[in-house]
GROMACS .gro file of C-alpha atoms in nm:
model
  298
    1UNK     CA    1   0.000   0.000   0.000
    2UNK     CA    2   0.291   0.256   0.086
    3UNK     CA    3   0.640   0.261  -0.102
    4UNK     CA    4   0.911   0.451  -0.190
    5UNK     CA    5   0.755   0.598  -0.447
    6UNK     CA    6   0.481   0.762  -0.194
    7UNK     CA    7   0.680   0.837   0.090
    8UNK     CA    8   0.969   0.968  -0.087
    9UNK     CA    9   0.706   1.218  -0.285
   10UNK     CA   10   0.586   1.308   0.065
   11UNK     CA   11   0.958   1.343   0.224
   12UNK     CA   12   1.027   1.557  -0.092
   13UNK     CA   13   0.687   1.803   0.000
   14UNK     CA   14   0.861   1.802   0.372
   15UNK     CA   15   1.205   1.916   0.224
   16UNK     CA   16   1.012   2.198   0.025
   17UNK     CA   17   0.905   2.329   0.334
   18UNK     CA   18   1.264   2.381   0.485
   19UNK     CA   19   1.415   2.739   0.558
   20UNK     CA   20   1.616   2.835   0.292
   21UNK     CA   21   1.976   2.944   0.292
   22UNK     CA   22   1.877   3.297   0.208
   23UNK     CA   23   1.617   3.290   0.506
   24UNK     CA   24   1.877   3.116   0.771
   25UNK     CA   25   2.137   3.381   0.696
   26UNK     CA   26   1.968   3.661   0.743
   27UNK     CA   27   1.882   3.495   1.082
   28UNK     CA   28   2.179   3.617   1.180
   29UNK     CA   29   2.089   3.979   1.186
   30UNK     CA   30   1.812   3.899   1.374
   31UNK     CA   31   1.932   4.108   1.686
   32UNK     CA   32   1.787   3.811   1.964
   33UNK     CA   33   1.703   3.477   1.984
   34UNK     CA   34   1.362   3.637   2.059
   35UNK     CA   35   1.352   3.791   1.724
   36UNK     CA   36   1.428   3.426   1.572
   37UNK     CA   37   1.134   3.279   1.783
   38UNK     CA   38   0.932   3.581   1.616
   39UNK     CA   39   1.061   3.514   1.293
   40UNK     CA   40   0.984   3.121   1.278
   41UNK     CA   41   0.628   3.158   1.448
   42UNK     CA   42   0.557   3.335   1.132
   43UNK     CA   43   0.631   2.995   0.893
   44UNK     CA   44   0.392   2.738   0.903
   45UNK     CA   45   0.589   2.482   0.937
   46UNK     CA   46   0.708   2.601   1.308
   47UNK     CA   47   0.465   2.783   1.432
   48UNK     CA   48   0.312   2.464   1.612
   49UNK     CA   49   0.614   2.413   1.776
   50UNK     CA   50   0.698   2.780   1.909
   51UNK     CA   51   0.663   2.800   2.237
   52UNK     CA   52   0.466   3.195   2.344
   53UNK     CA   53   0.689   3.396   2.544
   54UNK     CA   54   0.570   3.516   2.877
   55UNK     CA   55   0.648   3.885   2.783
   56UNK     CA   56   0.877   3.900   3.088
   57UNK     CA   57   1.243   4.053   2.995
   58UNK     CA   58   1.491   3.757   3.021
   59UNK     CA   59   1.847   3.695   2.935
   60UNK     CA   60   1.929   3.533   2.580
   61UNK     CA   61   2.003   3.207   2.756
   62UNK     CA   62   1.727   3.172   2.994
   63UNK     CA   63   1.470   3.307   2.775
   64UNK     CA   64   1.501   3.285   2.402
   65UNK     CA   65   1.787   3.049   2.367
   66UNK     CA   66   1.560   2.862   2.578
   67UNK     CA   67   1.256   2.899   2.354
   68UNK     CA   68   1.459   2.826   2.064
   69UNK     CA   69   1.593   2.530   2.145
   70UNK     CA   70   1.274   2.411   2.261
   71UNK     CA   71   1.129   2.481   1.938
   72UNK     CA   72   1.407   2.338   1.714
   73UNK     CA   73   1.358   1.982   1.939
   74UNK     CA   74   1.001   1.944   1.905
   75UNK     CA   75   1.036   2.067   1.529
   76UNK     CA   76   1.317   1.811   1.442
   77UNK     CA   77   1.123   1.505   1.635
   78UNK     CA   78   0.819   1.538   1.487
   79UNK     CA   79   0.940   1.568   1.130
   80UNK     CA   80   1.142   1.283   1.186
   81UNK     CA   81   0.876   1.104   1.320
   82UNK     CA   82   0.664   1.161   1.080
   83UNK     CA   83   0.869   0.980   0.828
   84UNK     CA   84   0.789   0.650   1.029
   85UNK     CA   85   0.418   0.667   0.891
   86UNK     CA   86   0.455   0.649   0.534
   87UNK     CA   87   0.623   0.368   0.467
   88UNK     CA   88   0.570  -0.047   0.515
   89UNK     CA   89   0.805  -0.337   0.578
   90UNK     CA   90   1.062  -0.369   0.441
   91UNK     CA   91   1.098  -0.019   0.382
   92UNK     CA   92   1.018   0.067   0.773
   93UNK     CA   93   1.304  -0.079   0.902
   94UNK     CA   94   1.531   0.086   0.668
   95UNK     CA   95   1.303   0.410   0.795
   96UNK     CA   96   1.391   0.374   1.135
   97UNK     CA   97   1.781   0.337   1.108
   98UNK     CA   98   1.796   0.621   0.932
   99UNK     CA   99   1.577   0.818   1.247
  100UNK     CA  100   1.699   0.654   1.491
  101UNK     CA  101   2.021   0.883   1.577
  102UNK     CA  102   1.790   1.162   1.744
  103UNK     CA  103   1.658   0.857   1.991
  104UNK     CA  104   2.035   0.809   2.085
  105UNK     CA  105   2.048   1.183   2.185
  106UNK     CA  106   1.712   1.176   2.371
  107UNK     CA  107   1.902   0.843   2.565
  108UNK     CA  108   2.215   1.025   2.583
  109UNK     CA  109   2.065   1.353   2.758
  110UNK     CA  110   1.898   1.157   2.994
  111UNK     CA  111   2.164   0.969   3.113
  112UNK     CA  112   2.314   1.266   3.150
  113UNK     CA  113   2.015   1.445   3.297
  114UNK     CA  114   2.013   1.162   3.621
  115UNK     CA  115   2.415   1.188   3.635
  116UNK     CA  116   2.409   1.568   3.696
  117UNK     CA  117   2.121   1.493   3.955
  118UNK     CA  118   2.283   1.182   4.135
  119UNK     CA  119   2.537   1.441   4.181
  120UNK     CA  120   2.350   1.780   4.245
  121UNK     CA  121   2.444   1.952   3.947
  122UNK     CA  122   2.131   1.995   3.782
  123UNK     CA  123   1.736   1.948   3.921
  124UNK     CA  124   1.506   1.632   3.855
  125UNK     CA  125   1.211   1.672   3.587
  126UNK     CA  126   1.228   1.884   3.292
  127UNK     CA  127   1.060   1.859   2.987
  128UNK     CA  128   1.115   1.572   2.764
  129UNK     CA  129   1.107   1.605   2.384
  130UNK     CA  130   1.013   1.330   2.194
  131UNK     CA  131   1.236   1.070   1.960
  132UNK     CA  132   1.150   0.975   1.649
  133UNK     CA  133   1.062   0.574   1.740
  134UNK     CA  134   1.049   0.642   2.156
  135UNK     CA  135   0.771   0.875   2.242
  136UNK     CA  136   0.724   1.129   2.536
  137UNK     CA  137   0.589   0.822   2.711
  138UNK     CA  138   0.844   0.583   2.663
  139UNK     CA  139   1.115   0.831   2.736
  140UNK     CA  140   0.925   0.947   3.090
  141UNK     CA  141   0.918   0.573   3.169
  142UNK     CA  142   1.273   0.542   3.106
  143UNK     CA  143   1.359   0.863   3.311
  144UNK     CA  144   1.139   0.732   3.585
  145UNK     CA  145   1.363   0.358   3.604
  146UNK     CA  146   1.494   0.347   3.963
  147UNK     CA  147   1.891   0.349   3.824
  148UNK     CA  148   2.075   0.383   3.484
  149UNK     CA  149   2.069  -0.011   3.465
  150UNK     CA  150   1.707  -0.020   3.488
  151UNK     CA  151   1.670   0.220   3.262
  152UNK     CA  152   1.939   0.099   3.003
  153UNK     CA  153   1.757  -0.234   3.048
  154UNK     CA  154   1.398  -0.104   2.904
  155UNK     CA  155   1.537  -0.018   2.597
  156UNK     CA  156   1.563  -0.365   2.514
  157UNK     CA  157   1.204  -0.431   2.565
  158UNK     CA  158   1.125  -0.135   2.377
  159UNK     CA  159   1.316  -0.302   2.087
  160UNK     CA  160   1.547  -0.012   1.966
  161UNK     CA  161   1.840  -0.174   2.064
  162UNK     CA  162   1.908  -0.556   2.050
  163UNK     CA  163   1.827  -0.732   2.450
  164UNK     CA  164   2.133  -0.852   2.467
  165UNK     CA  165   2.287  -0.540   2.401
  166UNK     CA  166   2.063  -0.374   2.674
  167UNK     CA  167   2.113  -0.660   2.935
  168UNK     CA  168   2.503  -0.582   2.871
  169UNK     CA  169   2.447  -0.219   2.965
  170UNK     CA  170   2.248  -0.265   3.238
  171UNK     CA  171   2.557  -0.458   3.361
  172UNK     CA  172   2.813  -0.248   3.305
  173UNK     CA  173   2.582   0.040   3.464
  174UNK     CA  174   2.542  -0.166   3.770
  175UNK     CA  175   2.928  -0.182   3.821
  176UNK     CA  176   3.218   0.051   3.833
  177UNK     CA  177   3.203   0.171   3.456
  178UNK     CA  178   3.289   0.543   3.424
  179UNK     CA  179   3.018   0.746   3.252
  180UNK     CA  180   3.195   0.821   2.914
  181UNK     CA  181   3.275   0.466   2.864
  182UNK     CA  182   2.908   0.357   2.951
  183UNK     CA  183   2.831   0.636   2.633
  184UNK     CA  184   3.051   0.447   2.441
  185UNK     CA  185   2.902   0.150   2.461
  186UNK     CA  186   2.543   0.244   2.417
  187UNK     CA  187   2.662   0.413   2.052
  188UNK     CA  188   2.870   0.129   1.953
  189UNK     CA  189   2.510  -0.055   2.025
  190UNK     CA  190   2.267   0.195   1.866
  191UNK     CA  191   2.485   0.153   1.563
  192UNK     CA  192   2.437  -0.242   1.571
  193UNK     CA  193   2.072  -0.216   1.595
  194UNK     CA  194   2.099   0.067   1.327
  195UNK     CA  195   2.312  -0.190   1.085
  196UNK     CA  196   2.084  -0.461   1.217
  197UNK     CA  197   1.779  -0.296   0.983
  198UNK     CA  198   1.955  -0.319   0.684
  199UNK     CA  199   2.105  -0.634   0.656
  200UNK     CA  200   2.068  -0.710   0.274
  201UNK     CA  201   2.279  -0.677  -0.008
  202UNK     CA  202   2.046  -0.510  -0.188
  203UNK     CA  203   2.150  -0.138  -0.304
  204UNK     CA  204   1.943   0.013  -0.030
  205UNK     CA  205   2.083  -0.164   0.247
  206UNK     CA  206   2.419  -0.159   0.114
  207UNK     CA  207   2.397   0.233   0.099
  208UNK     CA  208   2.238   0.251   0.408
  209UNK     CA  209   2.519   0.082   0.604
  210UNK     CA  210   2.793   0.318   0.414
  211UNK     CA  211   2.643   0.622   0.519
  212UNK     CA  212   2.608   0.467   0.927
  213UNK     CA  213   2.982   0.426   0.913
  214UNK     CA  214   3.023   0.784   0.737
  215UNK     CA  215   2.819   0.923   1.033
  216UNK     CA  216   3.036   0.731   1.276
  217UNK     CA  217   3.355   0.891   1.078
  218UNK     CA  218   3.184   1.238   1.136
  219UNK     CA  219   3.120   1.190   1.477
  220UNK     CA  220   3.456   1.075   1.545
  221UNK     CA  221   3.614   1.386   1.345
  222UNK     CA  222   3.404   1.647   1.592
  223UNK     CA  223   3.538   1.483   1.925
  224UNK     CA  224   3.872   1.486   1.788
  225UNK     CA  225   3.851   1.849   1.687
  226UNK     CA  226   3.696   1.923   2.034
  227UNK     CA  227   3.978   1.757   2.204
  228UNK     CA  228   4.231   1.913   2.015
  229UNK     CA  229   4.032   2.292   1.945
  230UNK     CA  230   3.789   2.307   2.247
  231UNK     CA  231   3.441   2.395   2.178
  232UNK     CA  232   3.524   2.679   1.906
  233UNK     CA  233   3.709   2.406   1.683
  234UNK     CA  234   3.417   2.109   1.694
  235UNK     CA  235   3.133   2.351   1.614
  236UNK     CA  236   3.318   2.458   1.300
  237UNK     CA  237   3.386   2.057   1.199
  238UNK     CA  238   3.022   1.989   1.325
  239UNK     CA  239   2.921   2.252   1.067
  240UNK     CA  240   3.237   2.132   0.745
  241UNK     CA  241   3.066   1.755   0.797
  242UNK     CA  242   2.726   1.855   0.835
  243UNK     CA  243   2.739   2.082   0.528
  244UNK     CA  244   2.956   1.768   0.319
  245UNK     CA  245   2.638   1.527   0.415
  246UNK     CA  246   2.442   1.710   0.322
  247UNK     CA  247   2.563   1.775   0.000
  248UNK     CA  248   2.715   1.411  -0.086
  249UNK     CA  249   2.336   1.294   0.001
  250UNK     CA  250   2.177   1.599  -0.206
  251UNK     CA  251   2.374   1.400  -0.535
  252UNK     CA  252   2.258   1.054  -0.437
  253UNK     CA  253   1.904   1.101  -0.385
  254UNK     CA  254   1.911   1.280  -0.727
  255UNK     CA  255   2.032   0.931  -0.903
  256UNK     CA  256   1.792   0.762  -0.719
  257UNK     CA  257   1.478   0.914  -0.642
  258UNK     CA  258   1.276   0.551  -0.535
  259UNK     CA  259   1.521   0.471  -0.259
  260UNK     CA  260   1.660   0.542   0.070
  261UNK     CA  261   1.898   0.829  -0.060
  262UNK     CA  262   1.611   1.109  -0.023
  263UNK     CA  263   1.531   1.059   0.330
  264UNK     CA  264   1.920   1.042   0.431
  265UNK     CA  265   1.911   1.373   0.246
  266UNK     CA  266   1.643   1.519   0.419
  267UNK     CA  267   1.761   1.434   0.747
  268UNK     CA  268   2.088   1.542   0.674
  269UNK     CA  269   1.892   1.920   0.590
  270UNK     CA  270   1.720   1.933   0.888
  271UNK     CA  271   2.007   1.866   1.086
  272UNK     CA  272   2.160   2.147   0.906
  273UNK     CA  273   1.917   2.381   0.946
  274UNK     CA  274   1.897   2.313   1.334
  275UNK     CA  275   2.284   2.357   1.331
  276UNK     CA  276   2.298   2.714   1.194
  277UNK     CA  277   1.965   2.794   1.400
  278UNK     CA  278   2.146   2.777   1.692
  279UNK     CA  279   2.420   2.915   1.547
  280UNK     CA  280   2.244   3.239   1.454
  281UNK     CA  281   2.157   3.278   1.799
  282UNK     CA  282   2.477   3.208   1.924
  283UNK     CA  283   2.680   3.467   1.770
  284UNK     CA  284   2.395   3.753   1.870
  285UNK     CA  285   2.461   4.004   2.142
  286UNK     CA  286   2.476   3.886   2.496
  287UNK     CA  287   2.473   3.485   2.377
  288UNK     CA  288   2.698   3.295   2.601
  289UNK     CA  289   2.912   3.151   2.276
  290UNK     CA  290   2.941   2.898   2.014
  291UNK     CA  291   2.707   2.558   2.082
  292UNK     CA  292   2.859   2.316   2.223
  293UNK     CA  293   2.871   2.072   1.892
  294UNK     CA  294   2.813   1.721   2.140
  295UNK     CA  295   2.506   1.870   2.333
  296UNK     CA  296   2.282   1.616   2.481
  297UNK     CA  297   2.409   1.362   2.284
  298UNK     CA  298   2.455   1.463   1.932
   0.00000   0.00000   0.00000
């Protein structure tokens, strides 16, 4: 009933309604992240997910950064999800690995969320934002677990990663195993269960495993720039790789229209367009300073 041939055309109405370079640079003179809010309640396509302001004067970080970040979540989970709907086995599965990096960052910042708590560096609760396959439910329930293994253990009966992966975690989170090697772990797992979906030899699968490991190249580029640069250095590779994706995926999904390439593509867009987002507000007066390129998970 649904194909490539429908969701692709659907994914392709999606892209249409992106920002457009022209309309993302001029973000930058915006003046405020308020102004940015302002400007993307005015677009369709975000003004569901624009959060009112209160009218009360607050600081660029505490109030529009704030809203802004809010909005680019929601935006960037429910487009994502969305992509889940129009397609059928065996197409779904190869749907979901290519969504499935902005559930790792959900897991990610709520790892880190109960760390900074354990520890009293940050407060309990907050809002949670959606994945693209774990919903605001299954994410709450997850935040709720009792302790990290619990938690890591769930997502094994939620099915995004393989059990045995997730009874592993919840092992090594039940002993001595420092916090960025417990990271570690989970992403060398997501990235099973992300292979896992495309195990074929078929051109879609095939292409679909090249571009996990190109991701995994990326992400290994920004930490090493961020080790060696500090924060300044990994937001500019963030943006070089981002911007290469983006375009390497752009030529693909023109060969082949009726295949996975377009919704690599479009994912690789939205990412962008999140990216310099915060980046526009970054550089306005009295932001606190470049994003940090590995927040909550990404």
């Amino acid at each position: 009933m649904i194909g490539w041939d429908y969701g692709n055309a659907r994914v392709g109405a999606l892209r249409s309604r992106l920002l457009t370079d022209v309309q993302l640079r001029r973000l930058g003179d915006a003046g405020s992240p308020e102004a940015v809010v302002s400007f993307l309640a005015s677009h369709d396509d975000w003004r569901a997910f624009v959060a009112p302001s209160t009218g009360e004067p607050q600081g660029a970080e505490s109030g529009g950064r704030l809203l802004l970040d809010d909005a680019v979540e929601h935006h960037r989970s429910a487009r994502l999800g969305m992509l889940l709907r129009w397609y059928e086995p065996p197409a779904r599965s190869l749907v979901e690995a290519v969504v499935m990096p902005l559930d790792l960052e959900r897991v990610l910042a709520l790892l880190r969320r109960r760390r900074r708590t354990a520890t009293g560096e940050g407060r309990p609760g907050g809002r949670i934002v959606p994945g693209a396959l774990l919903s605001t439910r299954a994410l709450d329930q997850l935040a709720s677990a009792a302790t990290d293994a619990d938690m890591l253990r769930e997502l094994g009966r939620f099915g995004v990663i393989a059990r045995r992966d997730a009874l592993a975690l919840a092992g090594r989170a039940s002993g001595a195993t420092p916090p960025e090697d417990l990271e570690a772990r989970l992403c060398d797992a997501w990235t099973r269960a992300r292979r896992a979906r495309a195990p074929g030899d078929g051109d879609q699968d095939v292409l679909l495993r090249q571009e996990i490991d190109r991701e995994e190249a990326d992400r290994a580029t920004v930490r090493a720039a961020l080790a060696s640069g500090g924060a300044d250095e990994a937001w500019r590779a963030e943006r070089r790789v981002v911007l290469d994706r983006r375009a390497r995926l752009n030529r693909r999904a023109r060969r082949d229209p009726l295949g996975i390439a377009p919704l690599l593509g479009y994912r690789a867009a939205l990412e962008l367009q999140a990216f310099q987002l915060r980046a526009a507000a970054a550089v306005m007066p009295g932001a606190p300073g470049v994003p940090d390129p590995l927040r909550d998970g990404r």
